[in-house]
Amino acid sequence: MKNFKLIIILLVSLFIFTPTFNAANNNTLATFREKLATYRKEHNQATANANKTKSELNTAKNNVYNNQEEIKTNEKKVEEAKIEIETLNIEIAKKNEDIKKYMNVLQETMGNNIYLEYILDVNNYADLVYRYAIIEQVSAFDKEKITQYEEKIDKNKVLQVELAQRELALESQIAKLEKDIVSLGTEYNKLVEITLDVKEQLDSTQAYIDYLVSIGCKENQDITDCIGKHGDIGFIRPVPYGTVTSNYGPRTNPITGAKGTWHGALDIGGMKEGSNAYSAANGVVGKIIRKSRCGGNMVYVHHNIKGVKYTTAYYHLYQIKVSLGDVVTRNTVVGTVGGGWLTPWDGCSTGTHLHFVIAKGWYGTNCDYNCYISPTLFSQTKAVDPRNYIYFPQKYVWFNGR
Ligand SMILES: [Zn+2]
C-alpha cells in the first residue's frame, strides 16, 4: 500500500514536470523563414529611417552653411555701407567748406567799402549782382548735394540696422540648427545601431535556417525533433565492444605486405561477425555500396556536428540495415559486422572487423564535393583520425560500451 502511494506521487509529479510540447509553439523551418522576413522588413525600415535622418542632418548642415555664407555677405554689405557713409561725410564736409568759402567771399565783398564802390559804379554793381547770383546758385547746388548725401547716409544707416537684425536672426537660426544637428546626429547613430542589431539578427537567423536546411530539416518539421535526429554534438563508438586492431596512419598492408601504405581509418575487431554496427552520431545515410570486391558492403552517413559537416563510413559490413536518405540516430544499426567467414566476396579483409572512417565534409549522394570518389581513395585521402573525435584505448586493449 505504501508503494502504491509512492507510485501515485511519482506519476503525478511526472505528469506535472514533464514538459509538454504544444503544436502552436512548434518552431519549424517555416516559422524561422517568417522571422527572417520580419527581420528583413525591420532592417529595411531601420535603414530607411537612418537614411531619412541622414538626409535631414545634411539639410541642417547645408542650412548652417548657407546662413554662414549669408552672414559673410551681409558683413561685407555692412562694411561697404560704412565706407560709403565715410566717403559721403567727407563729401559733405567738403561741400560745407565750399559753401563757407563762397559765403566768406560774399561777406567780404558785401562788408567792405568795395561794396559802396560797387554801388556807385554801375558796371561794378552789375558785376556784384552777377557774382551774388552765381554764389547763391553754387551754394544752392551744394546744399542740394549735401541733402542727397545725407539721405544716402540715412539709407545706409537703415541698411546697417536691417543687416544687423538679419545677422541676429541668422545667428539664432544657426544656434537652433546646430542643436538640431547634434540631436539628429545622436538619432542617426542610434538608428545605425538599430540597423546593425537587426542585421545581426537577420544574419544569425539566415545562418540558422541554412544550418537547418543543411541537416535536412523539412519545412514544417519541428526543429527540436529535426536537430535531435540529424544534428549532433559529437561522435561515439560505432560498436559496443571490441579492440582497435589497426590505427589510423601509415602501416604495412596486411594483404599486400606493402610497407608505409596509408590506413585512413580505425580497424575495430573482436566482435562477433554479424553483430551490430551503429551510426557514430545522428545523421542521414549519404551513400551505400553493396558487395564491393574490396570493402564489402559499405555505408556512409552524413552528420552535422555543431554546424560542421562530417561523413562517417562503415566498411566490410556483412549486412546493410539502412537505406539511402534514412535519418539515423546514434542508436540506429547501419549494418552488421563482416569481413570474416560470412563475407567471402570481400577480398580486402583478413578477418572480422569494422573499418571505421571519419572525414570532414559530406561524401556520397547530396555531397558537397568528390561525389564519386572511390571508397579506397576516400578512406586514404579524406579521412581524419577517429581518435581525434572518439576515445579508444590503445591497440589490442578492449573497450566496453560506446
Ligand atoms: Zn581498415
Short mmCIF file of C-alpha atoms and ligand atoms in Angstrom, two decimals:
data_model
loop_
_atom_site.label_atom_id
_atom_site.label_comp_id
_atom_site.label_asym_id
_atom_site.label_seq_id
_atom_site.Cartn_x
_atom_site.Cartn_y
_atom_site.Cartn_z
CA MET A 1 0.00 0.00 0.00
CA LYS A 2 2.84 2.33 0.86
CA ASN A 3 4.48 1.57 -2.51
CA PHE A 4 1.25 2.19 -4.32
CA LYS A 5 1.05 5.68 -2.80
CA LEU A 6 4.64 6.35 -3.84
CA ILE A 7 3.87 5.29 -7.39
CA ILE A 8 0.86 7.63 -7.49
CA ILE A 9 3.03 10.52 -6.25
CA LEU A 10 5.68 9.71 -8.83
CA LEU A 11 3.14 9.54 -11.63
CA VAL A 12 1.57 12.84 -10.60
CA SER A 13 4.93 14.58 -10.40
CA LEU A 14 5.92 13.15 -13.77
CA PHE A 15 2.70 14.49 -15.21
CA ILE A 16 3.41 17.89 -13.70
CA PHE A 17 7.09 18.17 -14.53
CA THR A 18 7.20 16.57 -17.95
CA PRO A 19 7.47 19.38 -20.45
CA THR A 20 4.58 19.36 -22.87
CA PHE A 21 5.08 20.34 -26.47
CA ASN A 22 2.25 22.39 -27.78
CA ALA A 23 1.78 22.26 -31.54
CA ALA A 24 1.16 26.02 -31.57
CA ASN A 25 4.62 26.62 -30.06
CA ASN A 26 6.35 24.46 -32.62
CA ASN A 27 9.36 26.02 -34.21
CA THR A 28 9.82 24.93 -37.76
CA LEU A 29 11.95 25.99 -40.68
CA ALA A 30 8.83 27.77 -41.94
CA THR A 31 8.44 29.81 -38.73
CA PHE A 32 12.10 30.79 -38.92
CA ARG A 33 11.60 31.90 -42.51
CA GLU A 34 8.70 34.08 -41.27
CA LYS A 35 11.02 35.53 -38.61
CA LEU A 36 13.61 36.16 -41.29
CA ALA A 37 11.04 38.03 -43.39
CA THR A 38 10.11 40.15 -40.35
CA TYR A 39 13.76 40.94 -39.65
CA ARG A 40 14.26 41.82 -43.29
CA LYS A 41 11.29 44.20 -43.13
CA GLU A 42 12.59 45.71 -39.87
CA HIS A 43 16.02 46.06 -41.40
CA ASN A 44 14.64 47.83 -44.47
CA GLN A 45 12.59 50.14 -42.22
CA ALA A 46 15.57 50.85 -39.96
CA THR A 47 17.77 51.54 -42.99
CA ALA A 48 15.12 53.88 -44.44
CA ASN A 49 14.83 55.70 -41.08
CA ALA A 50 18.59 56.05 -40.85
CA ASN A 51 18.77 57.38 -44.41
CA LYS A 52 15.94 59.87 -43.75
CA THR A 53 17.70 61.16 -40.63
CA LYS A 54 20.96 61.33 -42.55
CA SER A 55 19.36 63.49 -45.22
CA GLU A 56 17.76 65.73 -42.54
CA LEU A 57 21.18 66.03 -40.97
CA ASN A 58 22.69 67.01 -44.31
CA THR A 59 19.94 69.58 -44.91
CA ALA A 60 20.57 71.12 -41.47
CA LYS A 61 24.30 71.25 -42.17
CA ASN A 62 23.63 72.88 -45.56
CA ASN A 63 21.35 75.44 -43.92
CA VAL A 64 24.03 76.31 -41.41
CA TYR A 65 26.48 76.72 -44.27
CA ASN A 66 24.03 78.91 -46.23
CA ASN A 67 23.32 81.06 -43.17
CA GLN A 68 27.01 81.49 -42.54
CA GLU A 69 27.51 82.46 -46.17
CA GLU A 70 24.67 84.98 -45.94
CA ILE A 71 26.20 86.41 -42.76
CA LYS A 72 29.51 86.80 -44.58
CA THR A 73 27.81 88.56 -47.50
CA ASN A 74 25.88 90.82 -45.13
CA GLU A 75 29.01 91.69 -43.21
CA LYS A 76 30.56 92.71 -46.50
CA LYS A 77 27.50 94.89 -47.24
CA VAL A 78 27.76 96.50 -43.80
CA GLU A 79 31.41 97.20 -44.46
CA GLU A 80 30.54 98.76 -47.82
CA ALA A 81 27.82 100.88 -46.21
CA LYS A 82 30.29 102.12 -43.58
CA ILE A 83 32.81 103.03 -46.24
CA GLU A 84 30.13 104.85 -48.25
CA ILE A 85 28.99 106.76 -45.15
CA GLU A 86 32.57 107.81 -44.52
CA THR A 87 33.04 108.90 -48.13
CA LEU A 88 29.75 110.81 -48.09
CA ASN A 89 30.65 112.52 -44.84
CA ILE A 90 33.92 113.63 -46.39
CA GLU A 91 31.99 114.91 -49.44
CA ILE A 92 29.53 116.74 -47.19
CA ALA A 93 32.40 118.30 -45.23
CA LYS A 94 33.99 119.39 -48.49
CA LYS A 95 30.75 120.90 -49.77
CA ASN A 96 30.20 122.69 -46.46
CA GLU A 97 33.71 124.02 -46.73
CA ASP A 98 32.97 125.28 -50.24
CA ILE A 99 29.76 126.95 -49.16
CA LYS A 100 31.57 128.60 -46.29
CA LYS A 101 34.23 129.83 -48.67
CA TYR A 102 31.65 131.32 -51.01
CA MET A 103 29.86 132.89 -48.13
CA ASN A 104 33.08 134.39 -46.87
CA VAL A 105 33.82 135.79 -50.25
CA LEU A 106 30.34 137.20 -50.42
CA GLN A 107 30.52 138.66 -46.93
CA GLU A 108 33.89 140.16 -47.64
CA THR A 109 32.53 141.64 -50.76
CA MET A 110 29.40 142.95 -49.09
CA GLY A 111 31.07 144.04 -45.85
CA ASN A 112 33.81 146.11 -47.39
CA ASN A 113 33.98 149.52 -48.85
CA ILE A 114 34.26 147.88 -52.13
CA TYR A 115 30.54 147.34 -51.75
CA LEU A 116 29.93 151.09 -51.95
CA GLU A 117 32.27 151.32 -54.82
CA TYR A 118 30.28 148.69 -56.49
CA ILE A 119 27.06 150.50 -55.88
CA LEU A 120 28.36 153.74 -57.18
CA ASP A 121 29.88 152.14 -60.12
CA VAL A 122 27.18 150.80 -62.35
CA ASN A 123 29.46 148.42 -64.02
CA ASN A 124 30.78 147.13 -60.75
CA TYR A 125 27.27 146.89 -59.39
CA ALA A 126 26.21 144.69 -62.22
CA ASP A 127 29.23 142.54 -61.56
CA LEU A 128 28.30 142.35 -57.90
CA VAL A 129 24.79 141.20 -58.63
CA TYR A 130 26.14 138.70 -61.05
CA ARG A 131 28.63 137.34 -58.50
CA TYR A 132 25.96 137.20 -55.87
CA ALA A 133 23.68 135.23 -58.12
CA ILE A 134 26.47 132.81 -59.05
CA ILE A 135 27.41 132.21 -55.43
CA GLU A 136 23.83 131.70 -54.46
CA GLN A 137 23.37 129.21 -57.27
CA VAL A 138 26.51 127.31 -56.44
CA SER A 139 25.66 127.09 -52.76
CA ALA A 140 22.11 126.04 -53.56
CA PHE A 141 23.54 123.28 -55.72
CA ASP A 142 25.95 122.27 -52.95
CA LYS A 143 23.19 122.34 -50.37
CA GLU A 144 21.08 120.08 -52.55
CA LYS A 145 24.02 117.71 -52.93
CA ILE A 146 24.50 117.69 -49.17
CA THR A 147 20.85 116.81 -48.69
CA GLN A 148 21.22 113.98 -51.18
CA TYR A 149 24.32 112.74 -49.42
CA GLU A 150 22.62 112.92 -46.06
CA GLU A 151 19.70 110.96 -47.42
CA LYS A 152 22.14 108.33 -48.67
CA ILE A 153 23.81 108.20 -45.27
CA ASP A 154 20.45 107.71 -43.62
CA LYS A 155 19.64 104.91 -46.06
CA ASN A 156 22.94 103.24 -45.30
CA LYS A 157 22.34 103.54 -41.59
CA VAL A 158 18.92 101.93 -42.00
CA LEU A 159 20.55 99.18 -44.08
CA GLN A 160 23.14 98.68 -41.35
CA VAL A 161 20.40 98.26 -38.76
CA GLU A 162 18.47 95.88 -41.01
CA LEU A 163 21.57 93.82 -41.68
CA ALA A 164 22.42 93.69 -38.01
CA GLN A 165 18.91 92.45 -37.28
CA ARG A 166 19.20 89.90 -40.09
CA GLU A 167 22.52 88.73 -38.68
CA LEU A 168 20.92 88.22 -35.28
CA ALA A 169 18.12 86.20 -36.89
CA LEU A 170 20.63 84.12 -38.84
CA GLU A 171 22.79 83.55 -35.77
CA SER A 172 19.79 82.34 -33.81
CA GLN A 173 18.83 80.08 -36.73
CA ILE A 174 22.37 78.68 -36.74
CA ALA A 175 22.21 78.07 -33.00
CA LYS A 176 18.93 76.17 -33.43
CA LEU A 177 20.30 74.25 -36.44
CA GLU A 178 23.42 73.32 -34.51
CA LYS A 179 21.23 71.92 -31.73
CA ASP A 180 19.26 70.04 -34.41
CA ILE A 181 22.50 68.71 -35.89
CA VAL A 182 23.58 67.36 -32.51
CA SER A 183 20.23 65.67 -31.86
CA LEU A 184 19.96 64.41 -35.44
CA GLY A 185 23.50 63.03 -35.17
CA THR A 186 22.59 61.20 -31.97
CA GLU A 187 19.40 59.95 -33.60
CA TYR A 188 21.31 58.83 -36.68
CA ASN A 189 23.88 56.89 -34.63
CA LYS A 190 21.04 55.23 -32.71
CA LEU A 191 19.29 54.26 -35.95
CA VAL A 192 22.51 52.90 -37.42
CA GLU A 193 22.96 50.82 -34.29
CA ILE A 194 19.39 49.52 -34.61
CA THR A 195 20.10 48.70 -38.25
CA LEU A 196 23.22 46.78 -37.23
CA ASP A 197 21.35 44.95 -34.44
CA VAL A 198 18.60 43.91 -36.81
CA LYS A 199 21.22 42.94 -39.38
CA GLU A 200 22.86 40.72 -36.79
CA GLN A 201 19.53 39.05 -36.02
CA LEU A 202 18.85 38.77 -39.73
CA ASP A 203 22.22 37.15 -40.41
CA SER A 204 22.09 34.76 -37.47
CA THR A 205 18.53 33.72 -38.41
CA GLN A 206 19.68 33.19 -42.00
CA ALA A 207 22.66 31.15 -40.76
CA TYR A 208 20.36 29.08 -38.55
CA ILE A 209 17.98 28.46 -41.47
CA ASP A 210 20.97 27.41 -43.62
CA TYR A 211 22.06 25.06 -40.85
CA LEU A 212 18.56 23.54 -40.55
CA VAL A 213 18.39 23.10 -44.32
CA SER A 214 21.89 21.58 -44.33
CA ILE A 215 20.93 18.94 -41.79
CA GLY A 216 17.85 18.07 -43.80
CA CYS A 217 15.02 19.61 -41.76
CA LYS A 218 11.68 19.70 -43.56
CA GLU A 219 9.75 22.98 -43.80
CA ASN A 220 7.11 22.03 -41.23
CA GLN A 221 9.10 19.58 -39.13
CA ASP A 222 9.56 20.53 -35.50
CA ILE A 223 13.10 21.85 -35.17
CA THR A 224 13.78 20.15 -31.84
CA ASP A 225 12.74 16.90 -33.47
CA CYS A 226 14.83 17.61 -36.58
CA ILE A 227 18.02 18.57 -34.76
CA GLY A 228 17.57 15.59 -32.46
CA LYS A 229 17.57 13.29 -35.45
CA HIS A 230 20.01 14.94 -37.81
CA GLY A 231 22.38 17.10 -35.86
CA ASP A 232 24.63 16.06 -33.04
CA ILE A 233 27.22 17.35 -30.63
CA GLY A 234 29.84 14.64 -31.18
CA PHE A 235 30.65 11.06 -32.12
CA ILE A 236 30.54 7.88 -30.06
CA ARG A 237 31.98 4.45 -30.78
CA PRO A 238 30.19 2.62 -33.57
CA VAL A 239 30.27 -0.75 -31.76
CA PRO A 240 29.50 -1.56 -28.10
CA TYR A 241 32.66 -3.56 -27.51
CA GLY A 242 35.88 -4.55 -29.25
CA THR A 243 39.50 -3.58 -29.67
CA VAL A 244 41.41 -1.46 -32.15
CA THR A 245 43.40 -3.78 -34.39
CA SER A 246 44.81 -1.19 -36.74
CA ASN A 247 45.33 2.52 -36.12
CA TYR A 248 44.88 5.47 -38.44
CA GLY A 249 48.15 6.23 -40.19
CA PRO A 250 50.91 4.52 -42.13
CA ARG A 251 51.14 0.75 -41.80
CA THR A 252 52.23 -2.42 -43.53
CA ASN A 253 49.34 -3.53 -45.70
CA PRO A 254 48.09 -6.84 -44.21
CA ILE A 255 47.09 -8.15 -47.63
CA THR A 256 49.88 -6.97 -49.94
CA GLY A 257 52.61 -6.64 -47.29
CA ALA A 258 53.48 -3.22 -48.73
CA LYS A 259 55.11 -1.05 -46.09
CA GLY A 260 54.10 2.53 -45.37
CA THR A 261 50.68 2.38 -47.01
CA TRP A 262 48.18 4.79 -45.56
CA HIS A 263 45.37 3.45 -43.42
CA GLY A 264 42.71 6.17 -43.25
CA ALA A 265 40.54 4.52 -40.62
CA LEU A 266 40.43 2.64 -37.36
CA ASP A 267 40.03 -1.10 -37.71
CA ILE A 268 37.95 -2.41 -34.84
CA GLY A 269 37.91 -6.15 -34.22
CA GLY A 270 37.00 -8.60 -31.50
CA MET A 271 33.28 -8.50 -32.20
CA LYS A 272 31.26 -11.47 -33.29
CA GLU A 273 30.72 -11.50 -37.04
CA GLY A 274 27.13 -10.42 -37.68
CA SER A 275 26.96 -8.24 -34.56
CA ASN A 276 25.54 -4.72 -34.85
CA ALA A 277 27.43 -1.66 -36.06
CA TYR A 278 25.80 1.65 -35.18
CA SER A 279 25.93 5.12 -36.59
CA ALA A 280 28.53 7.06 -34.58
CA ALA A 281 26.25 10.13 -34.44
CA ASN A 282 22.83 11.31 -35.56
CA GLY A 283 22.74 11.83 -39.30
CA VAL A 284 21.44 10.87 -42.72
CA VAL A 285 22.60 7.92 -44.81
CA GLY A 286 24.56 9.50 -47.65
CA LYS A 287 25.85 6.56 -49.65
CA ILE A 288 25.52 2.78 -49.83
CA ILE A 289 27.85 0.43 -51.71
CA ARG A 290 26.87 -3.22 -51.96
CA LYS A 291 29.24 -6.15 -52.03
CA SER A 292 32.37 -4.39 -53.23
CA ARG A 293 35.22 -6.79 -54.03
CA CYS A 294 37.33 -4.64 -51.75
CA GLY A 295 35.45 -3.32 -48.72
CA GLY A 296 32.30 -5.40 -49.00
CA ASN A 297 29.08 -3.70 -48.01
CA MET A 298 29.66 -0.07 -47.12
CA VAL A 299 27.50 2.59 -45.54
CA TYR A 300 28.29 6.33 -45.47
CA VAL A 301 26.46 8.58 -43.04
CA HIS A 302 26.37 12.40 -43.25
CA HIS A 303 26.47 14.27 -39.98
CA ASN A 304 26.26 17.80 -38.80
CA ILE A 305 28.31 18.11 -35.64
CA LYS A 306 27.89 21.54 -34.06
CA GLY A 307 27.42 23.00 -37.50
CA VAL A 308 30.36 21.20 -39.15
CA LYS A 309 29.74 18.57 -41.81
CA TYR A 310 31.26 15.14 -41.46
CA THR A 311 30.91 11.76 -43.10
CA THR A 312 31.40 8.50 -41.24
CA ALA A 313 31.85 5.29 -43.22
CA TYR A 314 31.50 1.66 -42.19
CA TYR A 315 33.29 -0.86 -44.43
CA HIS A 316 33.39 -4.67 -44.59
CA LEU A 317 29.76 -4.95 -43.46
CA TYR A 318 28.07 -8.33 -43.69
CA GLN A 319 24.58 -6.82 -43.96
CA ILE A 320 23.28 -3.31 -44.65
CA LYS A 321 20.38 -2.31 -42.39
CA VAL A 322 19.60 1.18 -43.71
CA SER A 323 18.64 2.82 -47.00
CA LEU A 324 19.98 5.88 -48.75
CA GLY A 325 18.48 9.04 -47.23
CA ASP A 326 17.44 7.35 -43.99
CA VAL A 327 17.58 9.57 -40.94
CA VAL A 328 19.65 7.73 -38.37
CA THR A 329 20.42 8.27 -34.72
CA ARG A 330 23.32 7.08 -32.61
CA ASN A 331 21.22 4.02 -31.88
CA THR A 332 20.47 3.10 -35.46
CA VAL A 333 22.08 -0.11 -36.64
CA VAL A 334 23.59 0.76 -40.00
CA GLY A 335 24.70 -2.81 -40.67
CA THR A 336 26.27 -5.89 -39.20
CA VAL A 337 29.97 -6.50 -38.89
CA GLY A 338 31.55 -8.72 -41.57
CA GLY A 339 34.98 -9.23 -43.06
CA GLY A 340 35.30 -12.83 -41.88
CA TRP A 341 33.81 -16.16 -42.99
CA LEU A 342 30.40 -14.63 -43.80
CA THR A 343 31.74 -12.29 -46.48
CA PRO A 344 33.91 -14.35 -48.78
CA TRP A 345 33.23 -11.86 -51.61
CA ASP A 346 35.18 -9.14 -49.78
CA GLY A 347 38.78 -9.57 -50.93
CA CYS A 348 40.22 -6.82 -48.74
CA SER A 349 39.71 -8.24 -45.28
CA THR A 350 41.74 -10.78 -43.34
CA GLY A 351 39.20 -11.31 -40.54
CA THR A 352 36.07 -9.99 -38.84
CA HIS A 353 36.44 -6.26 -38.30
CA LEU A 354 34.88 -2.88 -38.92
CA HIS A 355 36.87 -0.37 -40.96
CA PHE A 356 35.59 2.88 -39.42
CA VAL A 357 36.22 6.21 -41.20
CA ILE A 358 35.59 9.80 -40.18
CA ALA A 359 36.03 12.52 -42.83
CA LYS A 360 35.22 16.20 -42.89
CA GLY A 361 32.52 17.19 -45.37
CA TRP A 362 29.80 15.12 -46.97
CA TYR A 363 30.75 12.44 -49.48
CA GLY A 364 28.36 10.27 -51.48
CA THR A 365 24.96 11.50 -52.68
CA ASN A 366 23.88 15.03 -51.75
CA CYS A 367 27.57 15.53 -51.29
CA ASP A 368 29.43 18.79 -51.29
CA TYR A 369 32.34 17.59 -53.38
CA ASN A 370 34.03 14.43 -54.69
CA CYS A 371 30.69 12.68 -55.01
CA TYR A 372 32.14 9.80 -56.96
CA ILE A 373 35.40 9.34 -55.12
CA SER A 374 36.25 5.63 -54.77
CA PRO A 375 35.87 4.12 -51.28
CA THR A 376 39.61 3.36 -51.17
CA LEU A 377 40.61 6.86 -52.20
CA PHE A 378 38.01 8.36 -49.86
CA SER A 379 39.39 6.45 -46.90
CA GLN A 380 43.01 7.07 -47.85
CA THR A 381 42.87 10.75 -48.74
CA LYS A 382 39.86 12.30 -47.00
CA ALA A 383 39.76 10.57 -43.63
CA VAL A 384 40.86 12.12 -40.36
CA ASP A 385 41.98 10.19 -37.28
CA PRO A 386 38.83 8.97 -35.46
CA ARG A 387 40.81 9.13 -32.21
CA ASN A 388 40.61 12.93 -32.51
CA TYR A 389 36.86 12.65 -32.02
CA ILE A 390 36.23 9.49 -30.02
CA TYR A 391 38.25 7.97 -27.22
CA PHE A 392 39.55 4.48 -27.99
CA PRO A 393 42.04 2.67 -25.78
CA GLN A 394 45.32 1.77 -27.43
CA LYS A 395 45.65 -1.07 -29.93
CA TYR A 396 44.58 -4.53 -28.64
CA VAL A 397 43.17 -3.10 -25.38
CA TRP A 398 39.50 -3.92 -25.07
CA PHE A 399 36.79 -1.35 -24.63
CA ASN A 400 33.31 -1.95 -23.36
CA GLY A 401 30.48 0.45 -24.04
CA ARG A 402 30.01 3.13 -26.62
ZN ZN B 1 40.85 -0.92 -42.31
#
